[in-house]
């Protein structure tokens, strides 16, 4: 029986972890954020309502679950309290039976935010950070100059600190006791494997360990207590922020020039139609633009357009290995509908050599050229598919090929943003 599951992003973030966590949370007792801070943006769509969480675990929309912001995270008190108050306005009762924060999480202070400003700081600009103070806060933690949340709430009399105080606990004991009692625990990853400070495309990464190991240090749970690791991947790839992206379609400059969602919204239908026509005529930039428009690939946190590209099976296989994934969830399969041909990157060519291993040297990775395999696409709308068999044959074949290349079973397929647009194909590693 599976009692503990880590959900981890397999790419560069925004894979749909929030949606998958919300789906799995139905059967969980505890949902825990273990790394990152409000650089994350997790979208959950329930009963036609869209929730966007930055810090609070996506399990909060369910009744009767304990949500935990654990020690591996960095917490901006203002953002946390705003998020709590927004939920309260919607009628959610938030108390320590529903949400707790680790006394050992670190505090994002105004100075961290000021420093991490891509408009002012050339380094933050070079990385393309979310500007939320994440890097400077983790730096101070590692330099042993940081402020833990326990110290923050003790030393401040502000309204914000007062609001947080009853929610601050030594969460490692609570989590381990729950595991001992047989409760089901879901660890909600933020960011993604390729943004991991150790395993990602350094320096174009975040400042924590979003990978499965981070769920252990980030909560105080030992490795022998983990039953399953589910990696979430989009059926294609996106990246927001700077850094190498071998399967990118079009250039980062072209994408950034398109501007934020509000600039596209009014002309959406025509832009989508134009993108599909040009994509199917073979224009790579428009293939990427089609994914961006159809997948609404605009940052939850910053509104920035996300860079888009084909599924990178070389990077995906690396993510499977680094995290020890027991199965994978493929999201946003519906977005590929309409494209006549779909490509999968099966190897890289770099400096005249072919490799199927991910390249850890970031400068070398930036020179890698993807080697593609091409598969036929499908025209049918798959948003209502309820089983693998409901999917068009070409979509089934595409998924089977991804499984082969990742050398891992697919457990979940997502065909739309809603909770009911989720197909379980293998529940061996689920609750
Ligand atoms: P996260 O950071 O990994 O939680 O992902 P985000 O929430 O930042 O981005 C994923 C976006 O895709 C959100 O707007 C989701 O509502 C949406 N989404 C999730 N799964 C699907 C899917 O299968 N199809 C479509 N069309 N949208 C999805
Ligand atoms: P979720 O959890 C996508 C990216 C930023 C930037 C780099 C460093 O929603 O998947 P940071 O502010 O962390 O110092 O920025 O990491 N990044 C994300 N990209 N999704 C996220 O979270 C991200 N969190 C950070 O865009 O490239
Ligand atoms: Mg996100």
Short mmCIF file of C-alpha atoms and ligand atoms in Angstrom, two decimals:
data_model
loop_
_atom_site.label_atom_id
_atom_site.label_comp_id
_atom_site.label_asym_id
_atom_site.label_seq_id
_atom_site.Cartn_x
_atom_site.Cartn_y
_atom_site.Cartn_z
CA UNK A 1 0.00 0.00 0.00
CA UNK A 2 1.22 3.47 -0.85
CA UNK A 3 1.16 5.82 2.13
CA UNK A 4 3.60 8.57 1.14
CA UNK A 5 4.02 10.14 -2.31
CA UNK A 6 6.37 12.85 -3.47
CA UNK A 7 5.09 14.83 -6.45
CA UNK A 8 7.97 16.45 -8.25
CA UNK A 9 8.30 18.60 -11.37
CA UNK A 10 10.23 16.80 -14.11
CA UNK A 11 11.08 19.81 -16.29
CA UNK A 12 11.59 23.54 -15.64
CA UNK A 13 8.53 24.07 -13.45
CA UNK A 14 4.85 24.73 -14.26
CA UNK A 15 4.27 21.12 -15.27
CA UNK A 16 0.85 21.12 -13.62
CA UNK A 17 2.00 19.90 -10.20
CA UNK A 18 -0.77 21.89 -8.49
CA UNK A 19 -3.43 20.11 -10.53
CA UNK A 20 -1.95 16.66 -9.89
CA UNK A 21 -1.53 17.39 -6.17
CA UNK A 22 -5.14 18.58 -5.96
CA UNK A 23 -6.26 15.35 -7.66
CA UNK A 24 -4.22 13.12 -5.32
CA UNK A 25 -5.08 15.21 -2.24
CA UNK A 26 -8.58 13.80 -2.24
CA UNK A 27 -7.16 10.65 -0.63
CA UNK A 28 -4.35 12.28 1.39
CA UNK A 29 -4.41 13.37 5.03
CA UNK A 30 -1.43 15.73 4.89
CA UNK A 31 -0.20 17.89 1.99
CA UNK A 32 3.24 19.40 2.44
CA UNK A 33 5.23 22.05 0.55
CA UNK A 34 8.90 21.22 1.13
CA UNK A 35 10.96 23.65 -0.96
CA UNK A 36 10.91 27.06 -2.59
CA UNK A 37 8.68 29.93 -1.67
CA UNK A 38 6.36 32.26 -3.51
CA UNK A 39 8.41 31.94 -6.68
CA UNK A 40 6.02 29.03 -7.24
CA UNK A 41 2.59 29.47 -8.75
CA UNK A 42 0.30 26.44 -8.61
CA UNK A 43 -3.07 26.61 -10.33
CA UNK A 44 -5.96 24.43 -9.29
CA UNK A 45 -9.36 24.49 -11.01
CA UNK A 46 -12.26 23.17 -8.94
CA UNK A 47 -15.96 23.54 -9.79
CA UNK A 48 -15.16 26.19 -12.38
CA UNK A 49 -13.17 28.22 -9.88
CA UNK A 50 -9.49 28.96 -10.38
CA UNK A 51 -7.18 29.04 -7.35
CA UNK A 52 -3.59 30.23 -7.60
CA UNK A 53 -1.31 29.26 -4.75
CA UNK A 54 2.20 30.51 -4.21
CA UNK A 55 2.98 29.22 -0.73
CA UNK A 56 -0.01 27.39 0.67
CA UNK A 57 -0.17 23.73 -0.41
CA UNK A 58 -2.72 22.92 -3.10
CA UNK A 59 -4.47 20.54 -0.67
CA UNK A 60 -6.07 23.52 1.06
CA UNK A 61 -9.14 23.46 -1.20
CA UNK A 62 -10.09 20.07 0.24
CA UNK A 63 -11.88 19.82 3.59
CA UNK A 64 -10.25 18.00 6.46
CA UNK A 65 -6.62 17.91 5.31
CA UNK A 66 -3.66 19.28 7.22
CA UNK A 67 -1.51 21.47 4.96
CA UNK A 68 2.05 22.11 5.99
CA UNK A 69 4.63 24.65 4.86
CA UNK A 70 7.71 22.74 5.96
CA UNK A 71 11.23 23.67 7.02
CA UNK A 72 12.76 23.56 3.53
CA UNK A 73 10.67 26.48 2.32
CA UNK A 74 11.24 30.21 2.50
CA UNK A 75 8.25 32.21 3.65
CA UNK A 76 7.45 35.82 2.94
CA UNK A 77 5.13 36.69 5.85
CA UNK A 78 3.24 39.36 3.90
CA UNK A 79 2.56 37.01 1.02
CA UNK A 80 1.52 34.19 3.32
CA UNK A 81 -0.94 36.29 5.27
CA UNK A 82 -2.37 37.76 2.06
CA UNK A 83 -2.89 34.25 0.74
CA UNK A 84 -4.57 33.18 4.00
CA UNK A 85 -6.81 36.24 3.97
CA UNK A 86 -7.83 35.67 0.36
CA UNK A 87 -8.92 32.15 1.29
CA UNK A 88 -10.80 33.48 4.31
CA UNK A 89 -12.64 35.94 2.08
CA UNK A 90 -13.75 33.00 -0.02
CA UNK A 91 -15.17 31.34 3.09
CA UNK A 92 -12.36 28.96 4.04
CA UNK A 93 -11.67 28.72 7.76
CA UNK A 94 -7.91 28.70 8.22
CA UNK A 95 -6.65 27.56 11.62
CA UNK A 96 -3.98 25.17 12.86
CA UNK A 97 -6.12 22.15 12.06
CA UNK A 98 -5.86 23.08 8.40
CA UNK A 99 -2.57 24.96 7.94
CA UNK A 100 0.69 24.99 9.85
CA UNK A 101 4.12 26.47 9.16
CA UNK A 102 7.44 25.05 10.28
CA UNK A 103 9.24 26.99 12.97
CA UNK A 104 12.42 26.20 11.00
CA UNK A 105 11.33 27.63 7.65
CA UNK A 106 13.24 30.77 6.74
CA UNK A 107 11.83 34.26 6.52
CA UNK A 108 12.00 36.34 3.35
CA UNK A 109 12.69 39.85 4.59
CA UNK A 110 12.14 43.12 2.68
CA UNK A 111 15.91 43.38 2.11
CA UNK A 112 15.86 40.04 0.26
CA UNK A 113 13.11 41.25 -2.01
CA UNK A 114 14.88 44.54 -2.69
CA UNK A 115 18.06 42.77 -3.62
CA UNK A 116 16.38 40.25 -5.94
CA UNK A 117 15.05 42.75 -8.44
CA UNK A 118 15.69 41.91 -12.11
CA UNK A 119 15.05 45.57 -13.01
CA UNK A 120 17.87 46.76 -10.76
CA UNK A 121 20.20 43.84 -10.16
CA UNK A 122 22.12 42.56 -13.22
CA UNK A 123 22.54 39.08 -11.72
CA UNK A 124 18.82 38.64 -11.00
CA UNK A 125 18.20 39.87 -14.56
CA UNK A 126 20.71 37.44 -16.04
CA UNK A 127 19.00 34.49 -14.30
CA UNK A 128 15.51 35.88 -14.91
CA UNK A 129 14.43 35.36 -11.30
CA UNK A 130 10.88 35.87 -10.15
CA UNK A 131 12.16 38.79 -8.04
CA UNK A 132 10.60 37.46 -4.85
CA UNK A 133 13.76 37.40 -2.71
CA UNK A 134 14.15 33.64 -2.89
CA UNK A 135 17.88 33.49 -3.71
CA UNK A 136 19.03 36.06 -1.12
CA UNK A 137 16.92 34.38 1.58
CA UNK A 138 18.40 30.92 0.94
CA UNK A 139 21.87 32.49 0.74
CA UNK A 140 21.44 33.94 4.24
CA UNK A 141 20.11 30.60 5.49
CA UNK A 142 23.19 28.74 4.24
CA UNK A 143 25.51 31.48 5.51
CA UNK A 144 23.83 31.04 8.93
CA UNK A 145 22.67 34.65 8.91
CA UNK A 146 19.02 34.01 8.20
CA UNK A 147 15.94 34.42 10.34
CA UNK A 148 13.81 31.38 11.07
CA UNK A 149 10.05 31.79 11.19
CA UNK A 150 10.07 31.01 14.95
CA UNK A 151 12.42 33.97 15.49
CA UNK A 152 10.38 36.16 13.20
CA UNK A 153 7.09 35.65 15.03
CA UNK A 154 8.79 36.02 18.42
CA UNK A 155 10.59 39.23 17.53
CA UNK A 156 7.80 41.04 15.71
CA UNK A 157 4.60 42.51 17.13
CA UNK A 158 3.19 43.25 13.72
CA UNK A 159 -0.34 42.19 12.79
CA UNK A 160 1.16 39.81 10.27
CA UNK A 161 3.33 38.07 12.86
CA UNK A 162 0.37 37.86 15.27
CA UNK A 163 -1.73 36.22 12.60
CA UNK A 164 1.00 33.67 11.88
CA UNK A 165 1.95 32.84 15.48
CA UNK A 166 -0.74 30.21 16.22
CA UNK A 167 0.15 28.40 12.99
CA UNK A 168 3.88 28.03 13.68
CA UNK A 169 4.88 24.56 14.92
CA UNK A 170 7.74 22.07 14.97
CA UNK A 171 6.34 20.32 11.94
CA UNK A 172 8.88 17.46 11.67
CA UNK A 173 7.34 15.75 14.71
CA UNK A 174 3.81 16.21 13.43
CA UNK A 175 4.66 14.76 10.02
CA UNK A 176 6.53 11.73 11.38
CA UNK A 177 3.82 10.98 13.92
CA UNK A 178 1.23 11.09 11.16
CA UNK A 179 3.30 8.63 9.11
CA UNK A 180 3.62 6.31 12.13
CA UNK A 181 -0.15 6.39 12.56
CA UNK A 182 -0.64 5.30 8.96
CA UNK A 183 -1.87 8.64 7.59
CA UNK A 184 -1.43 9.36 3.89
CA UNK A 185 1.09 12.05 3.15
CA UNK A 186 1.55 13.95 -0.10
CA UNK A 187 4.69 16.01 -0.64
CA UNK A 188 4.02 18.86 -3.09
CA UNK A 189 7.07 19.80 -5.11
CA UNK A 190 7.58 23.31 -6.39
CA UNK A 191 9.75 24.36 -9.36
CA UNK A 192 11.24 21.43 -11.28
CA UNK A 193 14.19 19.08 -11.57
CA UNK A 194 16.02 21.25 -14.11
CA UNK A 195 15.72 24.24 -11.76
CA UNK A 196 17.36 22.32 -8.89
CA UNK A 197 20.42 24.14 -7.53
CA UNK A 198 22.44 20.88 -7.60
CA UNK A 199 20.98 18.99 -10.55
CA UNK A 200 19.58 21.72 -12.79
CA UNK A 201 21.02 24.02 -15.43
CA UNK A 202 23.18 26.00 -12.98
CA UNK A 203 23.37 29.00 -12.64
CA UNK A 204 19.97 29.29 -14.37
CA UNK A 205 18.21 27.58 -11.48
CA UNK A 206 16.41 28.40 -8.28
CA UNK A 207 18.18 28.33 -4.91
CA UNK A 208 16.74 25.16 -3.40
CA UNK A 209 16.34 21.44 -4.12
CA UNK A 210 12.96 20.85 -5.77
CA UNK A 211 13.98 17.23 -6.47
CA UNK A 212 12.85 14.27 -4.37
CA UNK A 213 15.82 14.56 -2.01
CA UNK A 214 14.61 18.04 -1.09
CA UNK A 215 11.38 16.52 0.17
CA UNK A 216 13.40 14.64 2.80
CA UNK A 217 15.64 17.42 4.08
CA UNK A 218 12.83 19.88 3.53
CA UNK A 219 10.51 18.08 5.96
CA UNK A 220 12.66 15.92 8.26
CA UNK A 221 11.31 12.63 6.90
CA UNK A 222 13.76 9.78 6.24
CA UNK A 223 14.16 8.08 2.85
CA UNK A 224 12.87 4.71 4.10
CA UNK A 225 9.47 6.31 4.71
CA UNK A 226 8.85 7.22 1.06
CA UNK A 227 6.71 4.85 -1.00
CA UNK A 228 6.43 6.59 -4.36
CA UNK A 229 7.77 9.49 -6.39
CA UNK A 230 5.56 10.78 -9.19
CA UNK A 231 7.21 13.00 -11.76
CA UNK A 232 4.98 15.51 -13.51
CA UNK A 233 5.79 16.39 -17.13
CA UNK A 234 3.96 18.40 -19.73
CA UNK A 235 3.42 16.64 -23.04
CA UNK A 236 5.82 19.30 -24.37
CA UNK A 237 8.28 21.58 -22.57
CA UNK A 238 8.21 25.12 -21.22
CA UNK A 239 10.66 27.34 -19.44
CA UNK A 240 10.15 30.78 -17.92
CA UNK A 241 13.28 32.79 -17.20
CA UNK A 242 16.70 32.49 -18.80
CA UNK A 243 19.00 29.53 -19.47
CA UNK A 244 19.57 26.78 -22.02
CA UNK A 245 16.54 24.99 -23.47
CA UNK A 246 17.60 22.56 -26.24
CA UNK A 247 14.13 21.94 -27.75
CA UNK A 248 13.00 25.58 -27.67
CA UNK A 249 10.91 26.65 -30.67
CA UNK A 250 11.65 30.20 -31.75
CA UNK A 251 13.97 32.27 -29.59
CA UNK A 252 13.69 33.69 -26.10
CA UNK A 253 13.68 37.20 -27.65
CA UNK A 254 10.78 36.34 -29.96
CA UNK A 255 8.78 34.98 -27.02
CA UNK A 256 9.49 37.94 -24.76
CA UNK A 257 8.53 40.35 -27.54
CA UNK A 258 5.00 38.91 -27.59
CA UNK A 259 4.44 40.40 -24.14
CA UNK A 260 2.24 39.35 -21.24
CA UNK A 261 -1.19 37.64 -21.36
CA UNK A 262 -3.19 40.91 -21.22
CA UNK A 263 -1.68 41.90 -24.59
CA UNK A 264 -2.84 38.66 -26.23
CA UNK A 265 -6.23 38.16 -24.60
CA UNK A 266 -8.23 40.39 -26.97
CA UNK A 267 -6.81 38.91 -30.15
CA UNK A 268 -6.61 35.34 -28.84
CA UNK A 269 -8.83 33.51 -31.34
CA UNK A 270 -7.22 35.00 -34.45
CA UNK A 271 -3.72 34.60 -33.02
CA UNK A 272 -4.39 30.93 -32.24
CA UNK A 273 -5.76 30.26 -35.74
CA UNK A 274 -2.82 32.00 -37.39
CA UNK A 275 -0.34 30.12 -35.17
CA UNK A 276 -1.86 26.73 -36.05
CA UNK A 277 -1.82 27.43 -39.79
CA UNK A 278 1.78 28.54 -39.74
CA UNK A 279 2.78 25.74 -37.36
CA UNK A 280 1.38 23.13 -39.73
CA UNK A 281 3.16 24.82 -42.62
CA UNK A 282 6.37 23.99 -40.77
CA UNK A 283 7.23 27.30 -39.05
CA UNK A 284 8.99 26.42 -35.79
CA UNK A 285 8.41 29.71 -34.03
CA UNK A 286 4.67 29.35 -34.64
CA UNK A 287 4.72 25.73 -33.45
CA UNK A 288 5.98 27.10 -30.14
CA UNK A 289 3.57 30.03 -30.24
CA UNK A 290 0.67 27.62 -30.77
CA UNK A 291 1.65 25.71 -27.61
CA UNK A 292 2.01 29.00 -25.71
CA UNK A 293 -1.42 30.22 -26.79
CA UNK A 294 -3.34 26.95 -26.60
CA UNK A 295 -1.68 25.99 -23.31
CA UNK A 296 -2.06 29.56 -21.95
CA UNK A 297 1.61 29.45 -21.10
CA UNK A 298 1.91 32.69 -19.18
CA UNK A 299 3.51 32.69 -15.72
CA UNK A 300 1.16 32.29 -12.75
CA UNK A 301 3.53 34.36 -10.65
CA UNK A 302 4.82 37.01 -13.06
CA UNK A 303 2.52 36.87 -16.13
CA UNK A 304 5.60 36.41 -18.34
CA UNK A 305 5.17 34.41 -21.56
CA UNK A 306 6.74 30.98 -21.15
CA UNK A 307 9.27 29.75 -23.70
CA UNK A 308 7.95 26.58 -25.38
CA UNK A 309 9.38 23.55 -27.14
CA UNK A 310 8.95 19.86 -27.92
CA UNK A 311 9.15 17.13 -25.27
CA UNK A 312 12.79 16.53 -24.41
CA UNK A 313 13.11 12.82 -23.60
CA UNK A 314 16.84 13.17 -22.89
CA UNK A 315 16.17 15.67 -20.10
CA UNK A 316 13.10 13.70 -18.98
CA UNK A 317 15.02 10.46 -18.58
CA UNK A 318 17.61 12.36 -16.52
CA UNK A 319 14.82 13.69 -14.28
CA UNK A 320 13.41 10.17 -13.87
CA UNK A 321 16.80 8.95 -12.66
CA UNK A 322 17.70 11.89 -10.41
CA UNK A 323 14.39 11.59 -8.56
CA UNK A 324 14.00 7.81 -8.66
CA UNK A 325 10.52 8.33 -10.14
CA UNK A 326 8.19 5.38 -9.69
CA UNK A 327 5.81 6.66 -12.35
CA UNK A 328 5.11 9.76 -14.38
CA UNK A 329 2.10 11.99 -14.95
CA UNK A 330 1.74 13.59 -18.40
CA UNK A 331 -0.21 16.84 -18.39
CA UNK A 332 -1.59 19.17 -21.05
CA UNK A 333 -1.86 16.49 -23.69
CA UNK A 334 -4.89 18.40 -25.02
CA UNK A 335 -2.64 21.30 -26.00
CA UNK A 336 -1.00 19.34 -28.83
CA UNK A 337 -4.35 18.81 -30.58
CA UNK A 338 -4.35 20.19 -34.13
CA UNK A 339 -0.63 19.88 -34.80
CA UNK A 340 -0.10 17.62 -37.81
CA UNK A 341 3.30 16.45 -36.64
CA UNK A 342 4.65 16.15 -33.13
CA UNK A 343 8.34 15.86 -32.40
CA UNK A 344 10.16 14.23 -29.50
CA UNK A 345 13.82 14.93 -28.78
CA UNK A 346 15.50 11.51 -28.44
CA UNK A 347 19.17 12.57 -28.40
CA UNK A 348 21.40 15.63 -28.57
CA UNK A 349 24.21 16.38 -30.93
CA UNK A 350 26.90 18.46 -29.34
CA UNK A 351 30.35 19.30 -30.68
CA UNK A 352 29.83 16.75 -33.46
CA UNK A 353 28.89 13.89 -31.09
CA UNK A 354 25.52 12.26 -30.47
CA UNK A 355 24.47 11.53 -26.91
CA UNK A 356 21.36 10.30 -25.14
CA UNK A 357 22.71 11.46 -21.76
CA UNK A 358 21.69 14.84 -20.41
CA UNK A 359 24.59 17.31 -20.43
CA UNK A 360 25.48 18.70 -17.02
CA UNK A 361 27.85 21.39 -18.30
CA UNK A 362 25.46 24.27 -18.89
CA UNK A 363 27.60 26.00 -21.55
CA UNK A 364 27.86 22.74 -23.44
CA UNK A 365 24.13 22.14 -23.04
CA UNK A 366 23.52 25.53 -24.66
CA UNK A 367 25.30 24.21 -27.78
CA UNK A 368 23.32 20.96 -27.88
CA UNK A 369 21.16 20.45 -30.97
CA UNK A 370 18.11 18.24 -30.51
CA UNK A 371 17.74 15.12 -32.63
CA UNK A 372 14.04 14.52 -33.21
CA UNK A 373 11.74 11.66 -33.89
CA UNK A 374 8.49 12.68 -35.56
CA UNK A 375 5.04 11.27 -34.87
CA UNK A 376 1.65 12.04 -36.43
CA UNK A 377 -0.68 14.26 -34.38
CA UNK A 378 -4.47 14.21 -33.93
CA UNK A 379 -7.35 16.58 -34.63
CA UNK A 380 -9.90 15.33 -32.11
CA UNK A 381 -10.67 17.28 -28.94
CA UNK A 382 -9.59 15.03 -26.06
CA UNK A 383 -10.86 17.16 -23.16
CA UNK A 384 -13.65 14.68 -22.40
CA UNK A 385 -11.60 11.48 -22.62
CA UNK A 386 -12.14 9.31 -19.56
CA UNK A 387 -9.78 6.45 -20.34
CA UNK A 388 -6.64 5.68 -22.32
CA UNK A 389 -8.82 3.88 -24.88
CA UNK A 390 -10.88 7.06 -25.40
CA UNK A 391 -7.79 8.83 -26.75
CA UNK A 392 -7.11 8.94 -30.51
CA UNK A 393 -4.73 6.22 -31.66
CA UNK A 394 -1.98 8.76 -32.45
CA UNK A 395 -2.22 10.24 -28.94
CA UNK A 396 -1.97 6.73 -27.47
CA UNK A 397 1.11 6.01 -29.57
CA UNK A 398 2.70 9.28 -28.53
CA UNK A 399 2.23 8.43 -24.84
CA UNK A 400 3.58 4.91 -25.34
CA UNK A 401 6.68 6.35 -26.98
CA UNK A 402 7.21 8.74 -24.04
CA UNK A 403 6.98 5.78 -21.66
CA UNK A 404 9.58 3.85 -23.69
CA UNK A 405 11.97 6.78 -23.79
CA UNK A 406 11.58 7.64 -20.09
CA UNK A 407 11.75 3.94 -19.18
CA UNK A 408 8.94 4.55 -16.69
CA UNK A 409 5.23 3.83 -16.58
CA UNK A 410 2.70 6.63 -16.96
CA UNK A 411 0.29 6.63 -14.01
CA UNK A 412 -1.79 9.73 -14.80
CA UNK A 413 -2.75 11.60 -17.98
CA UNK A 414 -4.20 15.09 -17.77
CA UNK A 415 -6.36 16.33 -20.65
CA UNK A 416 -7.50 19.70 -19.28
CA UNK A 417 -7.13 21.99 -16.26
CA UNK A 418 -10.16 20.66 -14.37
CA UNK A 419 -10.00 18.01 -11.67
CA UNK A 420 -12.29 15.71 -13.66
CA UNK A 421 -10.04 15.95 -16.74
CA UNK A 422 -7.66 13.42 -15.24
CA UNK A 423 -7.20 9.83 -16.38
CA UNK A 424 -5.60 7.26 -14.09
CA UNK A 425 -3.97 4.58 -16.20
CA UNK A 426 -1.98 2.78 -13.52
CA UNK A 427 -2.79 3.15 -9.83
CA UNK A 428 0.00 0.93 -8.51
CA UNK A 429 1.93 3.88 -7.16
CA UNK A 430 -1.00 6.02 -6.10
CA UNK A 431 -2.88 6.14 -2.77
P1 LIG B 1 2.60 24.08 -11.51
O1 LIG B 1 3.46 25.23 -11.15
O2 LIG B 1 3.41 22.87 -11.86
O3 LIG B 1 1.55 23.78 -10.49
O4 LIG B 1 1.83 24.50 -12.84
P2 LIG B 1 1.09 25.91 -13.11
O5 LIG B 1 -0.17 25.93 -12.34
O6 LIG B 1 2.04 27.04 -12.94
O7 LIG B 1 0.84 25.80 -14.67
C1 LIG B 1 0.06 24.80 -15.24
C2 LIG B 1 -1.15 25.45 -15.95
O8 LIG B 1 -1.75 24.52 -16.80
C3 LIG B 1 -2.24 25.90 -14.99
O9 LIG B 1 -2.86 27.04 -15.53
C4 LIG B 1 -3.21 24.72 -14.98
O10 LIG B 1 -4.54 25.09 -14.69
C5 LIG B 1 -3.08 24.25 -16.40
N1 LIG B 1 -3.25 22.80 -16.59
C6 LIG B 1 -2.88 21.76 -15.79
N2 LIG B 1 -3.10 20.59 -16.39
C7 LIG B 1 -3.63 20.87 -17.60
C8 LIG B 1 -4.04 20.08 -18.72
O11 LIG B 1 -3.96 18.86 -18.72
N3 LIG B 1 -4.49 20.75 -19.81
C9 LIG B 1 -4.59 22.11 -19.86
N4 LIG B 1 -5.05 22.67 -20.97
N5 LIG B 1 -4.21 22.87 -18.83
C10 LIG B 1 -3.73 22.28 -17.73
P1 LIG B 2 6.39 26.34 -10.00
O1 LIG B 2 6.36 25.71 -8.63
C1 LIG B 2 8.72 28.00 -13.26
C2 LIG B 2 12.47 30.01 -12.23
C3 LIG B 2 12.49 31.49 -12.52
C4 LIG B 2 13.96 31.68 -12.86
C5 LIG B 2 14.64 30.73 -11.87
C6 LIG B 2 15.16 31.40 -10.61
O2 LIG B 2 5.21 27.19 -10.31
O3 LIG B 2 6.66 25.31 -11.05
P2 LIG B 2 13.95 32.33 -8.43
O4 LIG B 2 12.94 33.43 -8.27
O5 LIG B 2 13.48 31.02 -7.94
O6 LIG B 2 15.29 32.70 -7.88
O7 LIG B 2 14.16 32.20 -10.04
O8 LIG B 2 13.67 29.77 -11.51
N1 LIG B 2 11.35 29.55 -11.39
C7 LIG B 2 10.26 28.94 -11.86
N2 LIG B 2 9.88 28.66 -13.12
N3 LIG B 2 7.95 27.60 -12.24
C8 LIG B 2 8.31 27.85 -10.96
O9 LIG B 2 7.62 27.36 -9.91
C9 LIG B 2 9.50 28.58 -10.73
N4 LIG B 2 10.15 28.99 -9.62
C10 LIG B 2 11.27 29.58 -10.04
O10 LIG B 2 11.65 31.83 -13.60
O11 LIG B 2 14.22 31.20 -14.15
MG1 LIG B 3 3.73 27.25 -11.69
#
